[in-house]
Amino acid sequence: MAIAIIRTLILYTVIVVSLRIMGKRQIGELEPAELVVAVLISDLAAHPLQDIGTPLLYGLIPVLTLLCCQVLISALIIKSLKFRALVAGKPSVLIRKGSIVQSEMKKNRFTIDELAEQLRKKDIYDISTVKYAILETDGSLSVLQYADQLPVTPKQMNLQTDDNGYAVIIVNNGRVMEDNLKKMGLNEVWLERQLQQRKAGGVKNVYLMTVDENGRIYYEPKEQKA
Amino acid sequence: MKKELFVGVFLALLLTASFFNIHYIGKLTDDVRQRVDHAVSCAEAENWGEAEKKAEEAIAIWTGRDTFTHLVLRHSEIEAATESLYALAQQIYSRDKGAAKGAGQAASARLASIADIERVRLGSIF
């Protein structure tokens, strides 16, 4: 039993580190080569976990080999566009200037129903409003609608808007995010003053506090226990 | 670029280690098989003292590499090989010439198959 636990911990650590080294993309939308690695890793790791008669190295070495291949292939993909096209494929234009490109639909084995479903997921219910639809190499659909279908922006309306900028978390569930505080050019004294103004009664009573580039603060105290 | 370089070197090291492993397992099984074959020929010549000595040496060499073999070989394969070596010793202790020859051949074939599985051959890959 102890062997199974130790093996699980080792494999878990190796896989988490491997996925971390492979990069964030591995966890999100997967391209073909990345999908192969993700599927294989889970299967390879399962065998030595289920059968303690199989050496752990039989799981670890293939996982590490896949990690090496993935890192090297990713580097080659960045360096060579041809290699990228070979491994990841090219995006396919399914709708061009409002017209469905049937040859591309057929080539990608993409049905009208699937196209309509993907568009609905983007809140587009009328296909005639789409100017371009591109099937990306990770299988997602990018859509550009006709200009008269797009939401009006403040710029188009010549309206002045305040740019809030990026709101940074200063207090997260009673803990001060000191790095974020420094990045925003603030300090503990400023934080203490803000908490006093809100009668927070200390950082430990704050659930969330953010501040944006304009100094605007969002404050949420912790719920009081009944 | 550093990461890619590190990974490339690591992959090369893994490959080198795997070839070293093939060589080491081949050498280990050859050493044990030599003693098994010697034990069988001594048993056939009814030189039981020498046959016992060689069979015990074979067991000692094989079980002495226990940590290494358990790291790189399936445990079921190791156990099967160990059992076959003890079976040979048992036939030698009971002074059964014919049975010792059969047990020796079985042990030798078992060890040869372990080395064969590890070798890079079309049969091993597919």
CSV table of C-alpha atoms in Angstrom, one decimal:
chain,number,residue,atom,x,y,z
A,1,MET,CA,0.0,0.0,0.0
A,2,ALA,CA,2.8,2.4,1.0
A,3,ILE,CA,4.5,1.6,-2.4
A,4,ALA,CA,1.4,2.7,-4.3
A,5,ILE,CA,1.2,6.0,-2.3
A,6,ILE,CA,4.9,6.8,-2.8
A,7,ARG,CA,4.6,5.9,-6.5
A,8,THR,CA,1.5,8.0,-6.9
A,9,LEU,CA,3.2,11.0,-5.3
A,10,ILE,CA,6.3,10.6,-7.5
A,11,LEU,CA,4.3,10.3,-10.7
A,12,TYR,CA,2.0,13.2,-9.7
A,13,THR,CA,5.0,15.5,-9.0
A,14,VAL,CA,6.7,14.5,-12.3
A,15,ILE,CA,3.5,15.0,-14.4
A,16,VAL,CA,2.7,18.4,-12.7
A,17,VAL,CA,6.3,19.6,-13.3
A,18,SER,CA,6.3,18.2,-16.8
A,19,LEU,CA,3.0,20.1,-17.7
A,20,ARG,CA,4.4,23.2,-16.0
A,21,ILE,CA,7.6,23.0,-18.2
A,22,MET,CA,5.5,22.4,-21.3
A,23,GLY,CA,3.8,25.7,-20.7
A,24,LYS,CA,0.4,27.1,-20.1
A,25,ARG,CA,-0.9,26.3,-23.5
A,26,GLN,CA,-0.8,22.6,-22.7
A,27,ILE,CA,-3.5,23.0,-20.0
A,28,GLY,CA,-5.8,25.1,-22.1
A,29,GLU,CA,-6.6,24.7,-25.8
A,30,LEU,CA,-4.6,21.8,-27.3
A,31,GLU,CA,-3.1,21.5,-30.7
A,32,PRO,CA,-2.7,18.0,-32.2
A,33,ALA,CA,0.8,17.3,-31.0
A,34,GLU,CA,-0.1,18.7,-27.5
A,35,LEU,CA,-3.2,16.6,-27.3
A,36,VAL,CA,-1.2,13.5,-28.1
A,37,VAL,CA,1.2,14.2,-25.3
A,38,ALA,CA,-1.6,15.0,-22.8
A,39,VAL,CA,-3.5,11.8,-23.6
A,40,LEU,CA,-0.3,9.6,-23.6
A,41,ILE,CA,0.9,11.0,-20.3
A,42,SER,CA,-2.2,10.2,-18.5
A,43,ASP,CA,-2.2,6.6,-19.9
A,44,LEU,CA,1.5,6.0,-19.3
A,45,ALA,CA,1.3,7.2,-15.7
A,46,ALA,CA,-1.7,5.0,-15.0
A,47,HIS,CA,0.1,1.7,-15.7
A,48,PRO,CA,2.8,1.7,-13.0
A,49,LEU,CA,0.2,3.1,-10.6
A,50,GLN,CA,-2.2,0.3,-11.0
A,51,ASP,CA,0.4,-2.5,-11.1
A,52,ILE,CA,3.2,-2.2,-8.5
A,53,GLY,CA,4.9,-5.2,-10.3
A,54,THR,CA,5.8,-2.7,-13.1
A,55,PRO,CA,8.9,-0.6,-12.4
A,56,LEU,CA,8.1,3.0,-11.9
A,57,LEU,CA,10.7,3.9,-14.5
A,58,TYR,CA,8.4,2.3,-17.1
A,59,GLY,CA,6.1,5.2,-16.4
A,60,LEU,CA,8.6,7.9,-15.6
A,61,ILE,CA,10.9,7.4,-18.6
A,62,PRO,CA,8.2,7.7,-21.3
A,63,VAL,CA,6.7,10.7,-19.6
A,64,LEU,CA,10.1,12.4,-19.5
A,65,THR,CA,10.8,11.4,-23.1
A,66,LEU,CA,7.5,13.0,-24.1
A,67,LEU,CA,8.3,16.1,-22.1
A,68,CYS,CA,11.6,16.4,-24.0
A,69,CYS,CA,9.9,15.8,-27.4
A,70,GLN,CA,7.3,18.4,-26.6
A,71,VAL,CA,9.7,21.1,-25.5
A,72,LEU,CA,11.9,20.5,-28.6
A,73,ILE,CA,9.0,20.4,-31.0
A,74,SER,CA,7.6,23.6,-29.4
A,75,ALA,CA,11.0,25.3,-30.0
A,76,LEU,CA,11.1,24.1,-33.6
A,77,ILE,CA,7.5,25.3,-34.1
A,78,ILE,CA,8.6,28.8,-33.0
A,79,LYS,CA,11.6,28.7,-35.3
A,80,SER,CA,10.1,27.3,-38.4
A,81,LEU,CA,6.7,28.2,-39.9
A,82,LYS,CA,6.9,25.2,-42.2
A,83,PHE,CA,7.4,22.8,-39.3
A,84,ARG,CA,4.6,24.5,-37.4
A,85,ALA,CA,2.3,23.9,-40.4
A,86,LEU,CA,3.4,20.3,-40.5
A,87,VAL,CA,2.9,19.6,-36.9
A,88,ALA,CA,0.0,21.8,-35.9
A,89,GLY,CA,-1.7,22.3,-39.3
A,90,LYS,CA,-2.9,25.7,-40.7
A,91,PRO,CA,-6.1,27.6,-39.8
A,92,SER,CA,-8.9,27.0,-42.2
A,93,VAL,CA,-11.2,29.7,-43.4
A,94,LEU,CA,-14.7,28.2,-43.2
A,95,ILE,CA,-16.6,31.4,-44.1
A,96,ARG,CA,-15.0,33.9,-46.4
A,97,LYS,CA,-16.7,37.3,-47.1
A,98,GLY,CA,-20.0,35.9,-45.9
A,99,SER,CA,-19.9,32.7,-48.0
A,100,ILE,CA,-19.3,29.2,-46.6
A,101,VAL,CA,-16.2,27.6,-48.1
A,102,GLN,CA,-17.6,24.2,-48.7
A,103,SER,CA,-14.3,22.6,-49.8
A,104,GLU,CA,-12.8,23.7,-46.5
A,105,MET,CA,-15.8,22.4,-44.5
A,106,LYS,CA,-15.4,19.0,-46.2
A,107,LYS,CA,-11.6,19.0,-45.8
A,108,ASN,CA,-12.0,19.6,-42.0
A,109,ARG,CA,-15.0,17.2,-41.8
A,110,PHE,CA,-17.0,20.1,-40.3
A,111,THR,CA,-20.8,19.9,-40.7
A,112,ILE,CA,-23.2,22.8,-41.0
A,113,ASP,CA,-24.6,21.8,-37.6
A,114,GLU,CA,-21.2,22.0,-36.0
A,115,LEU,CA,-20.6,25.4,-37.6
A,116,ALA,CA,-24.0,26.7,-36.4
A,117,GLU,CA,-23.3,25.3,-32.9
A,118,GLN,CA,-19.9,27.0,-32.7
A,119,LEU,CA,-21.4,30.3,-33.8
A,120,ARG,CA,-24.2,30.0,-31.2
A,121,LYS,CA,-21.6,29.5,-28.6
A,122,LYS,CA,-20.4,33.0,-29.6
A,123,ASP,CA,-23.9,34.3,-29.4
A,124,ILE,CA,-24.3,34.5,-33.2
A,125,TYR,CA,-27.6,33.0,-34.3
A,126,ASP,CA,-27.7,34.4,-37.8
A,127,ILE,CA,-24.9,33.0,-40.1
A,128,SER,CA,-25.5,35.8,-42.6
A,129,THR,CA,-24.0,38.3,-40.1
A,130,VAL,CA,-20.6,36.5,-40.2
A,131,LYS,CA,-18.0,37.9,-42.6
A,132,TYR,CA,-15.2,35.5,-41.7
A,133,ALA,CA,-15.1,32.3,-39.7
A,134,ILE,CA,-11.7,30.7,-39.2
A,135,LEU,CA,-11.2,27.2,-37.7
A,136,GLU,CA,-8.0,27.5,-35.7
A,137,THR,CA,-5.4,24.8,-35.3
A,138,ASP,CA,-6.6,24.0,-31.7
A,139,GLY,CA,-10.1,23.4,-33.0
A,140,SER,CA,-11.7,26.7,-31.8
A,141,LEU,CA,-13.6,28.9,-34.2
A,142,SER,CA,-12.6,32.6,-34.6
A,143,VAL,CA,-15.4,34.8,-36.0
A,144,LEU,CA,-15.4,38.3,-37.5
A,145,GLN,CA,-18.9,39.7,-38.1
A,146,TYR,CA,-19.8,42.5,-40.6
A,147,ALA,CA,-19.1,45.9,-39.2
A,148,ASP,CA,-22.8,46.8,-39.0
A,149,GLN,CA,-23.3,43.8,-36.7
A,150,LEU,CA,-20.5,44.7,-34.2
A,151,PRO,CA,-21.2,46.5,-31.0
A,152,VAL,CA,-20.6,50.2,-31.1
A,153,THR,CA,-17.5,51.3,-29.2
A,154,PRO,CA,-17.1,54.6,-27.3
A,155,LYS,CA,-14.4,55.6,-29.8
A,156,GLN,CA,-16.9,55.3,-32.7
A,157,MET,CA,-19.3,57.4,-30.7
A,158,ASN,CA,-16.6,60.0,-29.9
A,159,LEU,CA,-17.2,59.5,-26.2
A,160,GLN,CA,-14.6,60.1,-23.5
A,161,THR,CA,-14.2,57.1,-21.2
A,162,ASP,CA,-12.1,56.5,-18.1
A,163,ASP,CA,-9.6,53.8,-18.5
A,164,ASN,CA,-9.8,51.8,-15.3
A,165,GLY,CA,-6.7,49.8,-16.1
A,166,TYR,CA,-5.8,46.5,-14.5
A,167,ALA,CA,-7.2,45.9,-11.0
A,168,VAL,CA,-4.6,44.2,-8.8
A,169,ILE,CA,-5.5,42.1,-5.7
A,170,ILE,CA,-4.1,43.7,-2.6
A,171,VAL,CA,-5.8,41.6,0.1
A,172,ASN,CA,-6.8,38.0,-0.7
A,173,ASN,CA,-8.8,36.2,2.0
A,174,GLY,CA,-7.1,38.0,4.9
A,175,ARG,CA,-3.6,37.9,3.4
A,176,VAL,CA,-1.7,40.9,2.1
A,177,MET,CA,-0.3,40.4,-1.4
A,178,GLU,CA,2.9,42.3,-0.7
A,179,ASP,CA,4.4,42.0,-4.2
A,180,ASN,CA,1.2,43.5,-5.7
A,181,LEU,CA,1.2,46.3,-3.1
A,182,LYS,CA,4.8,47.1,-4.2
A,183,LYS,CA,4.0,46.9,-7.9
A,184,MET,CA,1.2,49.5,-7.4
A,185,GLY,CA,3.7,51.8,-5.6
A,186,LEU,CA,1.7,51.4,-2.3
A,187,ASN,CA,2.7,50.3,1.1
A,188,GLU,CA,1.4,48.8,4.4
A,189,VAL,CA,0.8,52.3,5.8
A,190,TRP,CA,-1.5,53.2,2.9
A,191,LEU,CA,-3.3,49.8,3.3
A,192,GLU,CA,-3.7,50.3,7.1
A,193,ARG,CA,-5.3,53.8,6.4
A,194,GLN,CA,-7.7,52.4,3.8
A,195,LEU,CA,-8.7,49.6,6.2
A,196,GLN,CA,-9.3,52.1,9.1
A,197,GLN,CA,-11.5,54.3,6.8
A,198,ARG,CA,-13.6,51.2,6.1
A,199,LYS,CA,-13.6,50.1,9.8
A,200,ALA,CA,-12.3,46.7,8.7
A,201,GLY,CA,-10.8,45.9,12.0
A,202,GLY,CA,-7.6,44.4,10.5
A,203,VAL,CA,-6.5,42.6,7.3
A,204,LYS,CA,-7.8,39.3,8.6
A,205,ASN,CA,-11.4,40.6,8.2
A,206,VAL,CA,-11.0,41.4,4.5
A,207,TYR,CA,-12.1,38.9,2.0
A,208,LEU,CA,-11.0,40.8,-1.1
A,209,MET,CA,-9.5,44.2,-1.8
A,210,THR,CA,-8.3,45.3,-5.2
A,211,VAL,CA,-6.9,48.6,-6.5
A,212,ASP,CA,-6.6,49.7,-10.1
A,213,GLU,CA,-4.2,52.1,-11.8
A,214,ASN,CA,-6.5,55.0,-11.1
A,215,GLY,CA,-6.4,54.2,-7.4
A,216,ARG,CA,-10.0,53.0,-7.4
A,217,ILE,CA,-10.6,50.4,-4.6
A,218,TYR,CA,-12.9,47.4,-4.5
A,219,TYR,CA,-13.4,46.2,-1.0
A,220,GLU,CA,-15.3,43.2,0.2
A,221,PRO,CA,-15.2,42.3,4.0
A,222,LYS,CA,-15.4,38.7,5.2
A,223,GLU,CA,-18.8,37.4,6.1
A,224,GLN,CA,-19.4,37.4,9.8
A,225,LYS,CA,-19.9,33.9,11.3
A,226,ALA,CA,-23.3,33.4,12.7
B,1,MET,CA,17.0,28.4,-25.6
B,2,LYS,CA,18.6,27.2,-22.4
B,3,LYS,CA,15.5,25.0,-21.7
B,4,GLU,CA,15.7,23.4,-25.1
B,5,LEU,CA,19.4,22.8,-24.7
B,6,PHE,CA,18.9,21.2,-21.3
B,7,VAL,CA,16.1,19.0,-22.7
B,8,GLY,CA,18.2,18.0,-25.7
B,9,VAL,CA,21.1,17.0,-23.4
B,10,PHE,CA,18.7,15.2,-21.0
B,11,LEU,CA,17.1,13.2,-23.9
B,12,ALA,CA,20.6,12.2,-25.1
B,13,LEU,CA,21.5,11.2,-21.6
B,14,LEU,CA,18.3,9.1,-21.4
B,15,LEU,CA,19.2,7.4,-24.6
B,16,THR,CA,22.7,6.7,-23.5
B,17,ALA,CA,21.5,5.3,-20.1
B,18,SER,CA,19.0,3.1,-22.0
B,19,PHE,CA,21.8,1.6,-24.2
B,20,PHE,CA,24.0,1.2,-21.1
B,21,ASN,CA,21.0,-0.6,-19.5
B,22,ILE,CA,20.7,-3.0,-22.5
B,23,HIS,CA,24.4,-3.7,-22.3
B,24,TYR,CA,24.4,-4.2,-18.5
B,25,ILE,CA,21.4,-6.6,-18.6
B,26,GLY,CA,22.9,-8.5,-21.5
B,27,LYS,CA,26.1,-8.9,-19.5
B,28,LEU,CA,24.4,-9.9,-16.3
B,29,THR,CA,22.2,-12.5,-17.9
B,30,ASP,CA,25.2,-13.9,-19.9
B,31,ASP,CA,27.2,-14.2,-16.6
B,32,VAL,CA,24.3,-16.1,-14.9
B,33,ARG,CA,23.7,-18.2,-18.0
B,34,GLN,CA,27.3,-19.2,-18.2
B,35,ARG,CA,27.2,-20.6,-14.7
B,36,VAL,CA,23.9,-22.3,-15.4
B,37,ASP,CA,25.3,-24.0,-18.4
B,38,HIS,CA,28.4,-24.9,-16.5
B,39,ALA,CA,26.3,-26.3,-13.6
B,40,VAL,CA,24.3,-28.4,-16.1
B,41,SER,CA,27.4,-29.8,-17.8
B,42,CYS,CA,28.9,-30.7,-14.4
B,43,ALA,CA,25.6,-32.3,-13.4
B,44,GLU,CA,25.7,-34.4,-16.6
B,45,ALA,CA,29.2,-35.5,-15.7
B,46,GLU,CA,27.9,-36.3,-12.2
B,47,ASN,CA,30.3,-33.7,-10.7
B,48,TRP,CA,27.6,-32.7,-8.2
B,49,GLY,CA,29.9,-30.6,-6.0
B,50,GLU,CA,30.9,-28.3,-8.8
B,51,ALA,CA,27.4,-28.3,-10.2
B,52,GLU,CA,26.1,-27.1,-6.8
B,53,LYS,CA,28.8,-24.4,-6.6
B,54,LYS,CA,28.0,-23.0,-10.1
B,55,ALA,CA,24.2,-23.1,-9.5
B,56,GLU,CA,24.7,-21.3,-6.2
B,57,GLU,CA,27.0,-18.7,-7.9
B,58,ALA,CA,24.3,-18.1,-10.5
B,59,ILE,CA,21.7,-17.5,-7.8
B,60,ALA,CA,24.1,-15.2,-5.9
B,61,ILE,CA,24.9,-13.1,-9.0
B,62,TRP,CA,21.2,-12.8,-10.0
B,63,THR,CA,19.8,-12.0,-6.5
B,64,GLY,CA,22.8,-9.7,-5.8
B,65,ARG,CA,21.6,-7.3,-8.5
B,66,ASP,CA,18.2,-7.2,-7.0
B,67,THR,CA,17.9,-3.5,-6.6
B,68,PHE,CA,19.0,-2.8,-10.2
B,69,THR,CA,16.8,-5.5,-11.7
B,70,HIS,CA,13.7,-4.3,-9.8
B,71,LEU,CA,14.3,-0.8,-11.1
B,72,VAL,CA,14.5,-1.8,-14.7
B,73,LEU,CA,12.7,-5.1,-15.2
B,74,ARG,CA,9.1,-6.2,-14.6
B,75,HIS,CA,8.9,-7.9,-11.2
B,76,SER,CA,7.2,-10.9,-12.6
B,77,GLU,CA,10.1,-11.5,-15.0
B,78,ILE,CA,12.6,-11.3,-12.2
B,79,GLU,CA,10.6,-13.7,-10.0
B,80,ALA,CA,10.2,-16.2,-12.8
B,81,ALA,CA,14.0,-16.1,-13.5
B,82,THR,CA,14.8,-16.5,-9.8
B,83,GLU,CA,12.4,-19.4,-9.4
B,84,SER,CA,13.9,-21.1,-12.5
B,85,LEU,CA,17.4,-20.8,-10.9
B,86,TYR,CA,16.2,-22.3,-7.6
B,87,ALA,CA,14.5,-25.1,-9.6
B,88,LEU,CA,17.9,-25.9,-11.2
B,89,ALA,CA,19.6,-25.9,-7.8
B,90,GLN,CA,16.8,-28.2,-6.4
B,91,GLN,CA,17.4,-30.8,-9.2
B,92,ILE,CA,21.1,-30.7,-8.6
B,93,TYR,CA,20.7,-31.1,-4.8
B,94,SER,CA,18.4,-34.1,-5.5
B,95,ARG,CA,21.1,-35.5,-7.9
B,96,ASP,CA,18.6,-35.8,-10.8
B,97,LYS,CA,20.7,-35.5,-14.0
B,98,GLY,CA,17.9,-35.4,-16.5
B,99,ALA,CA,15.7,-33.0,-14.4
B,100,ALA,CA,18.7,-30.7,-13.8
B,101,LYS,CA,19.4,-30.5,-17.6
B,102,GLY,CA,15.7,-29.5,-18.2
B,103,ALA,CA,15.7,-27.0,-15.3
B,104,GLY,CA,19.0,-25.6,-16.6
B,105,GLN,CA,17.6,-25.1,-20.1
B,106,ALA,CA,14.5,-23.5,-18.7
B,107,ALA,CA,16.5,-21.1,-16.6
B,108,SER,CA,18.8,-20.3,-19.5
B,109,ALA,CA,15.9,-19.6,-21.8
B,110,ARG,CA,14.2,-17.4,-19.3
B,111,LEU,CA,17.3,-15.3,-18.8
B,112,ALA,CA,18.0,-15.1,-22.6
B,113,SER,CA,14.4,-13.9,-23.1
B,114,ILE,CA,14.9,-11.1,-20.5
B,115,ALA,CA,17.9,-9.8,-22.4
B,116,ASP,CA,16.2,-10.2,-25.7
B,117,ILE,CA,13.2,-8.1,-24.7
B,118,GLU,CA,15.5,-5.2,-23.7
B,119,ARG,CA,17.5,-5.3,-27.0
B,120,VAL,CA,16.5,-2.8,-29.7
B,121,ARG,CA,15.1,-5.1,-32.4
B,122,LEU,CA,12.0,-4.9,-34.6
B,123,GLY,CA,10.5,-7.8,-32.6
B,124,SER,CA,11.0,-6.0,-29.3
B,125,ILE,CA,9.7,-2.6,-30.6
B,126,PHE,CA,6.6,-4.0,-32.3
